[in-house]
Structures are given as structure tokens and as C-alpha cells.
Short mmCIF file of C-alpha atoms in Angstrom, two decimals:
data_model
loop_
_atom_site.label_atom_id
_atom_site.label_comp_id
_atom_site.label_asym_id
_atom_site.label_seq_id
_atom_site.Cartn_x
_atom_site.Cartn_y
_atom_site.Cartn_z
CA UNK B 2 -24.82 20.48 49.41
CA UNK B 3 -28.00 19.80 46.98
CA UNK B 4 -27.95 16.18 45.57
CA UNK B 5 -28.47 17.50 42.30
CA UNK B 6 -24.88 19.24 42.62
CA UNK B 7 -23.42 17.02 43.96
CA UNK B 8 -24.33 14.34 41.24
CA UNK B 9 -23.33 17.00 38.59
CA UNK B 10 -19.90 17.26 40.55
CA UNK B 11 -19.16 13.30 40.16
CA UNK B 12 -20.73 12.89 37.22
CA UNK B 13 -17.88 15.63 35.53
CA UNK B 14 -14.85 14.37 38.20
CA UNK B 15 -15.95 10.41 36.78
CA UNK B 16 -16.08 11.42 33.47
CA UNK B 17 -12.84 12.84 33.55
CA UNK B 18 -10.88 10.04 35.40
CA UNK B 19 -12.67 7.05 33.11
CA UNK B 20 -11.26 9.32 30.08
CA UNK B 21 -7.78 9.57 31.17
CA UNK B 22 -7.94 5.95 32.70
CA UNK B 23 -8.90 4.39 29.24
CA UNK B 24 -6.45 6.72 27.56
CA UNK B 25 -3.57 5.14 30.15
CA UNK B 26 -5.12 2.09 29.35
CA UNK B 27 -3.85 2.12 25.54
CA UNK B 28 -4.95 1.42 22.50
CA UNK B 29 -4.87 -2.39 22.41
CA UNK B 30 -8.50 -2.56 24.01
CA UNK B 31 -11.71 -2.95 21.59
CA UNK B 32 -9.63 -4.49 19.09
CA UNK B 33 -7.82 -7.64 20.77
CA UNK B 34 -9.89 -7.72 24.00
CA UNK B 35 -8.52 -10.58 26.15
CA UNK B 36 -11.91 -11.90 27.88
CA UNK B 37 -10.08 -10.18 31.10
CA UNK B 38 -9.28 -6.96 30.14
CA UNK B 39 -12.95 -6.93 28.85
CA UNK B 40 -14.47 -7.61 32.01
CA UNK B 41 -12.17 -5.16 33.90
CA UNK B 42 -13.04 -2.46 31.31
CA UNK B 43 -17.06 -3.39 32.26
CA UNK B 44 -16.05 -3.08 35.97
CA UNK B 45 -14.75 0.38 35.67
CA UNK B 46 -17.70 1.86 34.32
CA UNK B 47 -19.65 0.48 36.38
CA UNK B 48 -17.61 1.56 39.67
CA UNK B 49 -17.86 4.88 37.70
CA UNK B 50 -22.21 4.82 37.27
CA UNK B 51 -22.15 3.38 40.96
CA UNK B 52 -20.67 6.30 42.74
CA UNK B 53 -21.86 9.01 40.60
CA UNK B 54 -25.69 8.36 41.32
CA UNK B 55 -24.84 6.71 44.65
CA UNK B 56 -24.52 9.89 46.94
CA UNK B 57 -23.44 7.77 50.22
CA UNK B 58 -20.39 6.63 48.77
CA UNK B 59 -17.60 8.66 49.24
CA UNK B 60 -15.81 9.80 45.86
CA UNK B 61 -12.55 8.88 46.72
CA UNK B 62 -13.28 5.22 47.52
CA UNK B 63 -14.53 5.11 43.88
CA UNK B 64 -11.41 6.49 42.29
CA UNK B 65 -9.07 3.99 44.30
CA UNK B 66 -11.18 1.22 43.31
CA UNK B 67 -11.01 2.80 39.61
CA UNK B 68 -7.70 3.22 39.36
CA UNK B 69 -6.82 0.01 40.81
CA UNK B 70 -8.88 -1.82 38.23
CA UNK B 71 -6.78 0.15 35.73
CA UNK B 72 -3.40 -0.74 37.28
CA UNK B 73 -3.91 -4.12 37.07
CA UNK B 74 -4.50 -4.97 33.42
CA UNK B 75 -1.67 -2.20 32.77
CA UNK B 76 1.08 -4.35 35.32
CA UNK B 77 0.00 -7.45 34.20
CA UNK B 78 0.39 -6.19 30.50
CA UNK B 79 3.75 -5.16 31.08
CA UNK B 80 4.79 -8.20 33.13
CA UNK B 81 3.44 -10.31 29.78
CA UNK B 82 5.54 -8.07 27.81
CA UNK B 83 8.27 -9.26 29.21
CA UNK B 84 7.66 -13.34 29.50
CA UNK B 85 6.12 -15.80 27.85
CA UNK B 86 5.09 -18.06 30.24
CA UNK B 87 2.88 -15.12 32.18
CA UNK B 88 1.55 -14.11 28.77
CA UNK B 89 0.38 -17.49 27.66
CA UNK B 90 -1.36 -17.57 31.25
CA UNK B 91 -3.05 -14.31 31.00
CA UNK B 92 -3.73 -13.81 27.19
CA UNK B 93 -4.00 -17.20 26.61
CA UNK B 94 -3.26 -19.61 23.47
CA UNK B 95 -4.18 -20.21 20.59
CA UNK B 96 -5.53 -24.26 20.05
CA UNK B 97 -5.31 -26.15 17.37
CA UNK B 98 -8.34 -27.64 16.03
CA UNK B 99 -7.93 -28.70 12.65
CA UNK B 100 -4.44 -30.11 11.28
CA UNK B 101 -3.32 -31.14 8.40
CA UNK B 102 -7.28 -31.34 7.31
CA UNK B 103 -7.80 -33.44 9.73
CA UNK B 104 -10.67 -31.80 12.62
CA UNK B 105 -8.97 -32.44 16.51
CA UNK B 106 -12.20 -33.09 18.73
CA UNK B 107 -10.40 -33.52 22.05
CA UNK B 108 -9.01 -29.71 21.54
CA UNK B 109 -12.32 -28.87 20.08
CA UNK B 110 -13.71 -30.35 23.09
CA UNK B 111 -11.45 -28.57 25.39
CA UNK B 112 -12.70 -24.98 24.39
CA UNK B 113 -15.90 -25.96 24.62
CA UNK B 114 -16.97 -25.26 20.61
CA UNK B 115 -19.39 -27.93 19.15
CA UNK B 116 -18.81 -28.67 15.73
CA UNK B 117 -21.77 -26.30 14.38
CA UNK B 118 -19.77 -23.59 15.63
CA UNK B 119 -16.54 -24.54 13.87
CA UNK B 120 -18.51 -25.02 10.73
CA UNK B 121 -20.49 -21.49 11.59
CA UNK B 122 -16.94 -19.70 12.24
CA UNK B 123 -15.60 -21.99 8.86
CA UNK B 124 -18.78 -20.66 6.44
CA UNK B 125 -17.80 -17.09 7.88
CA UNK B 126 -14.58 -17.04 6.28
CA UNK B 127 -16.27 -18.59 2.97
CA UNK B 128 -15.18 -21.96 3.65
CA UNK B 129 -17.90 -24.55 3.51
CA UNK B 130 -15.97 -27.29 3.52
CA UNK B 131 -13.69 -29.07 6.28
CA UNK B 132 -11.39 -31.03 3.24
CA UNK B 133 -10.69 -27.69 2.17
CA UNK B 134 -8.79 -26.48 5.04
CA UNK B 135 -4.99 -27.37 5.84
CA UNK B 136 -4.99 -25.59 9.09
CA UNK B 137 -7.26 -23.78 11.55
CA UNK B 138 -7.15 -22.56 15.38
CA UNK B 139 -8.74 -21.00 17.58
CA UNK B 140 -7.62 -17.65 18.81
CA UNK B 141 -7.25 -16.48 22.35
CA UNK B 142 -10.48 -13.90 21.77
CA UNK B 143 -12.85 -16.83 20.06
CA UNK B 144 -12.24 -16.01 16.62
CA UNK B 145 -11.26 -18.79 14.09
CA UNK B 146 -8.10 -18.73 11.94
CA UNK B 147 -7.81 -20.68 9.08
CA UNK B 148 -5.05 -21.77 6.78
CA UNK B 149 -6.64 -23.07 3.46
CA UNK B 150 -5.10 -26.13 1.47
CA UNK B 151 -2.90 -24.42 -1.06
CA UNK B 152 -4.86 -25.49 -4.19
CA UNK B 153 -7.45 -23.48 -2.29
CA UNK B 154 -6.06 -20.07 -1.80
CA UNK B 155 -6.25 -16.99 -4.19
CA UNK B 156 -3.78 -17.15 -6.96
CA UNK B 157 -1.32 -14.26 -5.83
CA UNK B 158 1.59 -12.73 -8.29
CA UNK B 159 4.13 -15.38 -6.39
CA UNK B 160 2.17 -18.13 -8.02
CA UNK B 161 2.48 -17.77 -11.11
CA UNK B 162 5.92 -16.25 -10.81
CA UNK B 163 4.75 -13.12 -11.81
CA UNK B 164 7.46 -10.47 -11.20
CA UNK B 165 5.85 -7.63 -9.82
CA UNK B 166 7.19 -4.23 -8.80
CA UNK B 167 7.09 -2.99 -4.98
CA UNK B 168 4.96 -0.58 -4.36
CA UNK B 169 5.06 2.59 -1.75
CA UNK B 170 2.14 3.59 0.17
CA UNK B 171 -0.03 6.96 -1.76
CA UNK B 172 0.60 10.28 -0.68
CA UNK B 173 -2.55 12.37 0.31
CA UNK B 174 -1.35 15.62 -0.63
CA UNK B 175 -4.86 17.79 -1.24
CA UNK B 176 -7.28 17.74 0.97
CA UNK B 177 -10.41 20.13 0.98
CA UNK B 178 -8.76 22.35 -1.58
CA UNK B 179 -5.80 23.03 0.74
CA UNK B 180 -2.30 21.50 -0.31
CA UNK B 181 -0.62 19.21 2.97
CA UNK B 182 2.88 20.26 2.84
CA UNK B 183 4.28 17.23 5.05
CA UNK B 184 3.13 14.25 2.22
CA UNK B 185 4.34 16.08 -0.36
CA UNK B 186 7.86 16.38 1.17
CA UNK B 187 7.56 12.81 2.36
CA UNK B 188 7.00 12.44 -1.69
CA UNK B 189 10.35 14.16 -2.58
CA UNK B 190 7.95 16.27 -4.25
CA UNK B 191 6.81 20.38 -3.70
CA UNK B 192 4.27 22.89 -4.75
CA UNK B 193 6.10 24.24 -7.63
CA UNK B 194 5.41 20.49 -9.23
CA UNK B 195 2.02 20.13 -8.15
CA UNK B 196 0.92 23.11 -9.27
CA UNK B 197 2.31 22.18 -12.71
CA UNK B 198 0.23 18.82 -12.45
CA UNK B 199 -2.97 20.65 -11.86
CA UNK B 200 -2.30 23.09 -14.59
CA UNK B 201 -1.96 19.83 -16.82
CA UNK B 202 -4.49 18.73 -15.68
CA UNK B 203 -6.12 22.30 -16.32
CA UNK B 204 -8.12 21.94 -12.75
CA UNK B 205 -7.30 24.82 -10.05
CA UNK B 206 -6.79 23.48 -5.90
CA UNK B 207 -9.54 25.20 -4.61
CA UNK B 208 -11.92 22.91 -6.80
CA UNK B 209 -9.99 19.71 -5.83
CA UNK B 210 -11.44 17.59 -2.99
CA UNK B 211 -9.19 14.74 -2.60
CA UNK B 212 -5.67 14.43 -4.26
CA UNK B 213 -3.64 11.50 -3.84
CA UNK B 214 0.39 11.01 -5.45
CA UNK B 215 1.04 7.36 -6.30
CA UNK B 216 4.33 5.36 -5.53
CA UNK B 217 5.44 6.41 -9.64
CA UNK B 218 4.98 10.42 -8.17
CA UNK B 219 1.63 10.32 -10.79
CA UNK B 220 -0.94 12.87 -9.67
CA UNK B 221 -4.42 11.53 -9.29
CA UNK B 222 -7.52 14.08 -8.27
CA UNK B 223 -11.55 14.34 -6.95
CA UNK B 224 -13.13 17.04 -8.00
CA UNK B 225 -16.15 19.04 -6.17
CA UNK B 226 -17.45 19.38 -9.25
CA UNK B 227 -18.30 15.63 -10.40
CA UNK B 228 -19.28 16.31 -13.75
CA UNK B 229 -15.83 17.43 -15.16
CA UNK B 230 -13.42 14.58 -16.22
CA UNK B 231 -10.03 14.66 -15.25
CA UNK B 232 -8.17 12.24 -17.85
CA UNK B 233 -6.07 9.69 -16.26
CA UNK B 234 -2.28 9.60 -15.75
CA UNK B 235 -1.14 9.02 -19.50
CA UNK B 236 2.69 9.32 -18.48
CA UNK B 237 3.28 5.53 -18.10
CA UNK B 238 1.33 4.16 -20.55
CA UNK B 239 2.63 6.84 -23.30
CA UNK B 240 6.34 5.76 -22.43
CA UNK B 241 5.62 1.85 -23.21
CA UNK B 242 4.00 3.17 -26.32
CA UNK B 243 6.40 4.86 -27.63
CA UNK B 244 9.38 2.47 -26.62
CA UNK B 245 7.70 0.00 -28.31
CA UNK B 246 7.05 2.18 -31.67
CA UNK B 247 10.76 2.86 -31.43
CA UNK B 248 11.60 -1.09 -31.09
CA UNK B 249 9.38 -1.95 -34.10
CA UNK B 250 10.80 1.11 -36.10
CA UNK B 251 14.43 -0.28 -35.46
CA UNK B 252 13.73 -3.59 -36.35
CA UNK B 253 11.90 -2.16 -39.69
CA UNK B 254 15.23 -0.36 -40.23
CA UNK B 255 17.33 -3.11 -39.92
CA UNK B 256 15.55 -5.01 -42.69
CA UNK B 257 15.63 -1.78 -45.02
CA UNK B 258 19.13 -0.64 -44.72
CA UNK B 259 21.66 -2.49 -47.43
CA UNK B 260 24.49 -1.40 -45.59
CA UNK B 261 25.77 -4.48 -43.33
CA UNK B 262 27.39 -2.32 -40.79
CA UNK B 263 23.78 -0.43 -40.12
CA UNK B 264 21.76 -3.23 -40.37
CA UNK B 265 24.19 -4.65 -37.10
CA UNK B 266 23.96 -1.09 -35.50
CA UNK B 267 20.04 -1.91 -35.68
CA UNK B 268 19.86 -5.09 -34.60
CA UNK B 269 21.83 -4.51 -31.71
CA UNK B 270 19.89 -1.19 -30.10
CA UNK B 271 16.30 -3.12 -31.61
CA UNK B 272 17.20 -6.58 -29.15
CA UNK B 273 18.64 -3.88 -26.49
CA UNK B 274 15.37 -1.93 -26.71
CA UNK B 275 13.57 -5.50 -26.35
CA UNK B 276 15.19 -6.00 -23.25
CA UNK B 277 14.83 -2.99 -21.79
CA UNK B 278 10.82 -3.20 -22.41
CA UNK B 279 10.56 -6.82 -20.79
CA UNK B 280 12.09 -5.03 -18.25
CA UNK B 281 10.08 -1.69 -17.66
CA UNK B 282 6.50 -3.42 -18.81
CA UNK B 283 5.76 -4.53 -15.05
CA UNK B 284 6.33 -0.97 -14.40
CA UNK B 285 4.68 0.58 -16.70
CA UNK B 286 1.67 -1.24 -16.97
CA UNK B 287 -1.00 0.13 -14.78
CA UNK B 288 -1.82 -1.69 -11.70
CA UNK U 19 10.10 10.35 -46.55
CA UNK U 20 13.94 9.21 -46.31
CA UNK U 21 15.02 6.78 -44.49
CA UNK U 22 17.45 9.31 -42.30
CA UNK U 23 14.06 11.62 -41.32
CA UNK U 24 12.50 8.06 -40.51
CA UNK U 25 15.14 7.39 -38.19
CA UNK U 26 15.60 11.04 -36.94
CA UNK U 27 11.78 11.18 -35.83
CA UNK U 28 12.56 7.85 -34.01
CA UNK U 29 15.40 9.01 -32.42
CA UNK U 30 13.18 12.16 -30.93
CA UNK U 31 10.76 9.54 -29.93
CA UNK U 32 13.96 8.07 -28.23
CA UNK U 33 14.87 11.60 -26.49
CA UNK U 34 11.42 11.88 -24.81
CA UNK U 35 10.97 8.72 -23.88
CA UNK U 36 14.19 9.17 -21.97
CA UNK U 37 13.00 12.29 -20.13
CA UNK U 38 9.91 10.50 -19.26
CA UNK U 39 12.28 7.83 -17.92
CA UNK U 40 14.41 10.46 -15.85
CA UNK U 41 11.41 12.24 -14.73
CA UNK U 42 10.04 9.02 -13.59
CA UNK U 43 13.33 8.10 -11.68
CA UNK U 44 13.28 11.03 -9.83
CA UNK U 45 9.54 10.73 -8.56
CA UNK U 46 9.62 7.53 -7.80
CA UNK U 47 9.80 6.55 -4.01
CA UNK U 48 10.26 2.89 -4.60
CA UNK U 49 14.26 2.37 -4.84
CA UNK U 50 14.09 -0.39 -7.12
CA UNK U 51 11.92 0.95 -9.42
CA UNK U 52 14.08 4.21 -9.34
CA UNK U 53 17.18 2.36 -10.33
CA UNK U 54 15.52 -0.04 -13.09
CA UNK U 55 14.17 3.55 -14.59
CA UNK U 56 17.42 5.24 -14.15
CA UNK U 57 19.45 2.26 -16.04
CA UNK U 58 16.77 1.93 -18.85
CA UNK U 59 17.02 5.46 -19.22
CA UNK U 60 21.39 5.39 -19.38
CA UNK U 61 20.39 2.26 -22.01
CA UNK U 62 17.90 4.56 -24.21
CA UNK U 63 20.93 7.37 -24.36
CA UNK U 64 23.66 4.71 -25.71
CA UNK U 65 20.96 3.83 -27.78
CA UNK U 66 19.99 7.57 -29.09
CA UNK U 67 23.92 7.95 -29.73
CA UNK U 68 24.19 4.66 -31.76
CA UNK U 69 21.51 6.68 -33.79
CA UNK U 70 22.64 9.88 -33.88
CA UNK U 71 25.79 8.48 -35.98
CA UNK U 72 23.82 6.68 -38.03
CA UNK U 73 22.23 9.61 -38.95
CA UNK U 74 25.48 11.88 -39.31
CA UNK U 75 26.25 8.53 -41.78
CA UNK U 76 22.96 9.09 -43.94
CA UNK U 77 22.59 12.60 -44.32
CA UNK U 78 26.81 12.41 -45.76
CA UNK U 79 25.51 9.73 -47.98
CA UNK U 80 21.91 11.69 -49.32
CA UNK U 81 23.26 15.10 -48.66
CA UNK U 82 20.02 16.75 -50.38
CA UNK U 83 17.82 15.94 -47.48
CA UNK U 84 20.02 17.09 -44.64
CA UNK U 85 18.18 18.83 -42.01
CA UNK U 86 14.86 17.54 -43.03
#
């Protein structure tokens, strides 16, 4: 056979096995590379490159070398799966190196970082100072987790005991100009409604690019055509408005009315109204 | 302006805001936020009722603007 063939020939049969091997592999790799499985990944491709240009090796002895590299990481993956111990051994552990604020330089020592690293991998996460930092390890791939001291973390909603609503992930229901059926089930929601919303909205689907249905079922658009406007979702905002028109109005009535029987009847739906709006204003109010 | 059209055209305010609520309740995929907009809209109904007799009270009392 002519070389050139036959390199042609590998180069297609290697291809092919290093795609379906990587596939088998999974989809943990890149991500959370143990320092194994990226070494084992490197040795595949290389057995691959190695027996496609080198013609005196025999293709087969390349494939059982590949797809014994693969079977390895995958056993040794599923034997981890199942213990600890082994997956503490092969993935490895995490290490503390700073504790209570306080920087551990045997453990520190042990993984071999010098301090300018630890302040390096610190400044990366926007921390430029040790005092700041409660807690911190290293990770089995080298990266540097850190656990700031509370004064020092990002005031959240829990903080101030701010009661906020849950919300559910947004729908993608236009893409391209062409409505996804599946989201917009997954919505409760079909195209008898949406095409209501885009007649609202007085836009037609072939000129929407992108169109997204919030956790509230509001209807939010891209255009193709940048320079029209689409007004925001008023729904919400409208509601608040108006409950709290109707509050103040019943209050105002209460004050008016000389009867004492009405001027209870007001009193009573005005504070019930007040409640109700302390109530709906965290879900009303646009986030 | 009487007081009953004051409190009729607050009481329509009332009615809409309650379909927004039900609307709402229906779209929305969060269950808590579905029940909180279910209940406020049951609440806005008792209140609408409370009204609607108030106004059956004031248009007996000022007949001349019933309807208004």
C-alpha cells in the first residue's frame, strides 16, 4: 500500500476512536481535571499522533494501548464513585491553609505553594489582604478557595432580612423568529397567549430575535430591528399602582363619610388593603 | 363628583387589579408566589363586595346620581 494511504487510513480510524474514547470518557474532563486524568488524556493523543505518522507500528497495538489508557481513568472513576478512601487517594484532598485567619505554613509547606503564590491566588479572588479571610484551601486541581470573614462578604437579601420572593429559571421561548414549543409548555403557557403578548406589544415573530418569559409569565423581546422600542412589562408595576391608589382612596373615604358604620367598613378593607400590599410589594417590585 | 361615583371608580380599580392578580397566579411558575397572588386576589374580592354594598347604601341615600 502507498504510505500516503495508509497515513490517510489511520489518520481517519484515530480520529474516530480518540472521538468516541473522549466521548466514553465523559464530561467531567477540561473542567475538574485531576492532574491524572490530565496526563492520561495527553497520553492518548499522543499514542494517537504516534501511530498515525509512524507506519511500522501496527494499528492495532495503538488502539489497545488507547483504549487501555481510557479504561483506566473510567474504572478507577467508578471505583471512587463508590468509596471514599480510593477517591481521596486518586482525586485527592483538599488542604487547609488558612483557618480561622490564621495562614497554616506546615500545610502550605506540604503542597509545595510559597506564600507569593497564596497571596497571587488571594489578589485573584480580590482579596488583598490575609486578615480578611476566615477560611481558605487548596483544591485538589491547584485552585484556591476562600471563605471571607463575614463582615467581608457581599451584603445578600438574608442579611438584612430582606424577604425576597423565589424565583424560577426564564423561559426561552423565541428564538430566530421561530416560537420553541417545549419552553412554552414547560411555562404552562401556549401560542394562543404569546401571540396576544406580541400583538401588545404590537411587534410580529418573524421580527423577534430573542424572546425570553420570566418566572411572573411576563413576556420580554429582542428585536432585529434595534431601533424600535419595545416598552417594558408594565403589568406588575401598574398593579402596585393601582392597589395603592385604591388604599389611599379608602382611607380618604373613611375620613369623609359621617356615617360611623361606613367609616368602620373603610377602615377595615383600607388596613386589609395595607396588608395585602406589604405583602405583594416584594413581588411586584421589579427585580 | 359624589362620593358613591368616587368609590364606584375605586371599586373598578379594585376589579382589575384583581384580574391582574388572577392572571398573574396563573402564569406564575413559582408556587409560592402563585398562592400569595391567588389569596391577595380572594382578599381584593371580599374587599370589592364590602364596596359594592356600600355603594347599593349611597346611591338609596342620593338616589339622583344612581348609575353615574
Amino acid at each position: 500500500m502507498l504510505n500516503w494511504v495508509e497515513i490517510v487510513i489511520r489518520s481517519f480510524t484515530f480520529l474516530i476512536a480518540l472521538f468516541l474514547l473522549t466521548k466514553w470518557l465523559g464530561k467531567k474532563q477540561l473542567a475538574e481535571l485531576s492532574f491524572f486524568e490530565y496526563v492520561t488524556g495527553i497520553t492518548i493523543g499522543s499514542i494517537a499522533a504516534e501511530v498515525t505518522m509512524g507506519l511500522e507500528r501496527h494499528i492495532m497495538h495503538g488502539l489497545i494501548a488507547m483504549s487501555i489508557w481510557t479504561l483506566f481513568p473510567i474504572i478507577m472513576g467508578l471505583i471512587s464513585l463508590k468509596n471514599k478512601k480510593i477517591r481521596d487517594f486518586v482525586e485527592g484532598k483538599a488542604t487547609i491553609v488558612i483557618k480561622d485567619g490564621k495562614i497554616l505554613e506546615d500545610n502550605l509547606k506540604k503542597e509545595r505553594y510559597t506564600i507569593d503564590e497564596l497571596l497571587e491566588q488571594l489578589r485573584s479572588k480580590d482579596v488583598f489582604q490575609v486578615s480578611d479571610v476566615e477560611f481558605a484551601v487548596i483544591e485538589p486541581n491547584g485552585d484556591v478557595s476562600i471563605l471571607l470573614k463575614k463582615e467581608n462578604r457581599p451584603l445578600t437579601a438574608k442579611d438584612i432580612q430582606l424577604n425576597q420572593p423565589s424565583v424560577k429559571e426564564p423561559q426561552t421561548v423565541i428564538m430566530d423568529g421561530l416560537i420553541l414549543d417545549e419552553p412554552l409548555s414547560t411555562a404552562g403557557l401556549n401560542r394562543g397567549w404569546l401571540n396576544e403578548e406580541l400583538e401588545k406589544l404590537e411587534v410580529t415573530v418573524d421580527n423577534v430575535f430573542l424572546g425570553q418569559i420570566d418566572s411572573y409569565g411576563q413576556l420580554t423581546v429582542d428585536l432585529y430591528d434595534d431601533k424600535i422600542n419595545v416598552p417594558s412589562p408594565k403589568e406588575k408595576p401598574l398593579l402596585l399602582a393601582s392597589l395603592k391608589k385604591c388604599q389611599a382612596d379608602l382611607e380618604l373615604f373613611s375620613i369623609q363619610t359621617e356615617s360611623e358604620k361606613a367609616k368602620q367598613l373603610y377602615n377595615k378593607n383600607s388596613q386589609k388593603l395595607n396588608r395585602l400590599l406589604s405583602k405583594l410589594t416584594p413581588l411586584l417590585n421589579d427585580n | 363628583m359624589t362620593i358613591a361615583s368616587n368609590v364606584k371608580q375605586c371599586m373598578v380599580t379594585l376589579k382589575s387589579a384583581k384580574e391582574t392578580l388572577s392572571k398573574l397566579a396563573q402564569k406564575s411558575r413559582d408556587e409560592q408566589a402563585k398562592r400569595t397572588f391567588h389569596e391577595s386576589m380572594i382578599e381584593v374580592e371580599e374587599i370589592i363586595s364590602d364596596l359594592q354594598k356600600r355603594i347599593g347604601q349611597l346611591e338609596f341615600e342620593e338616589p339622583q346620581y344612581k348609575g353615574n
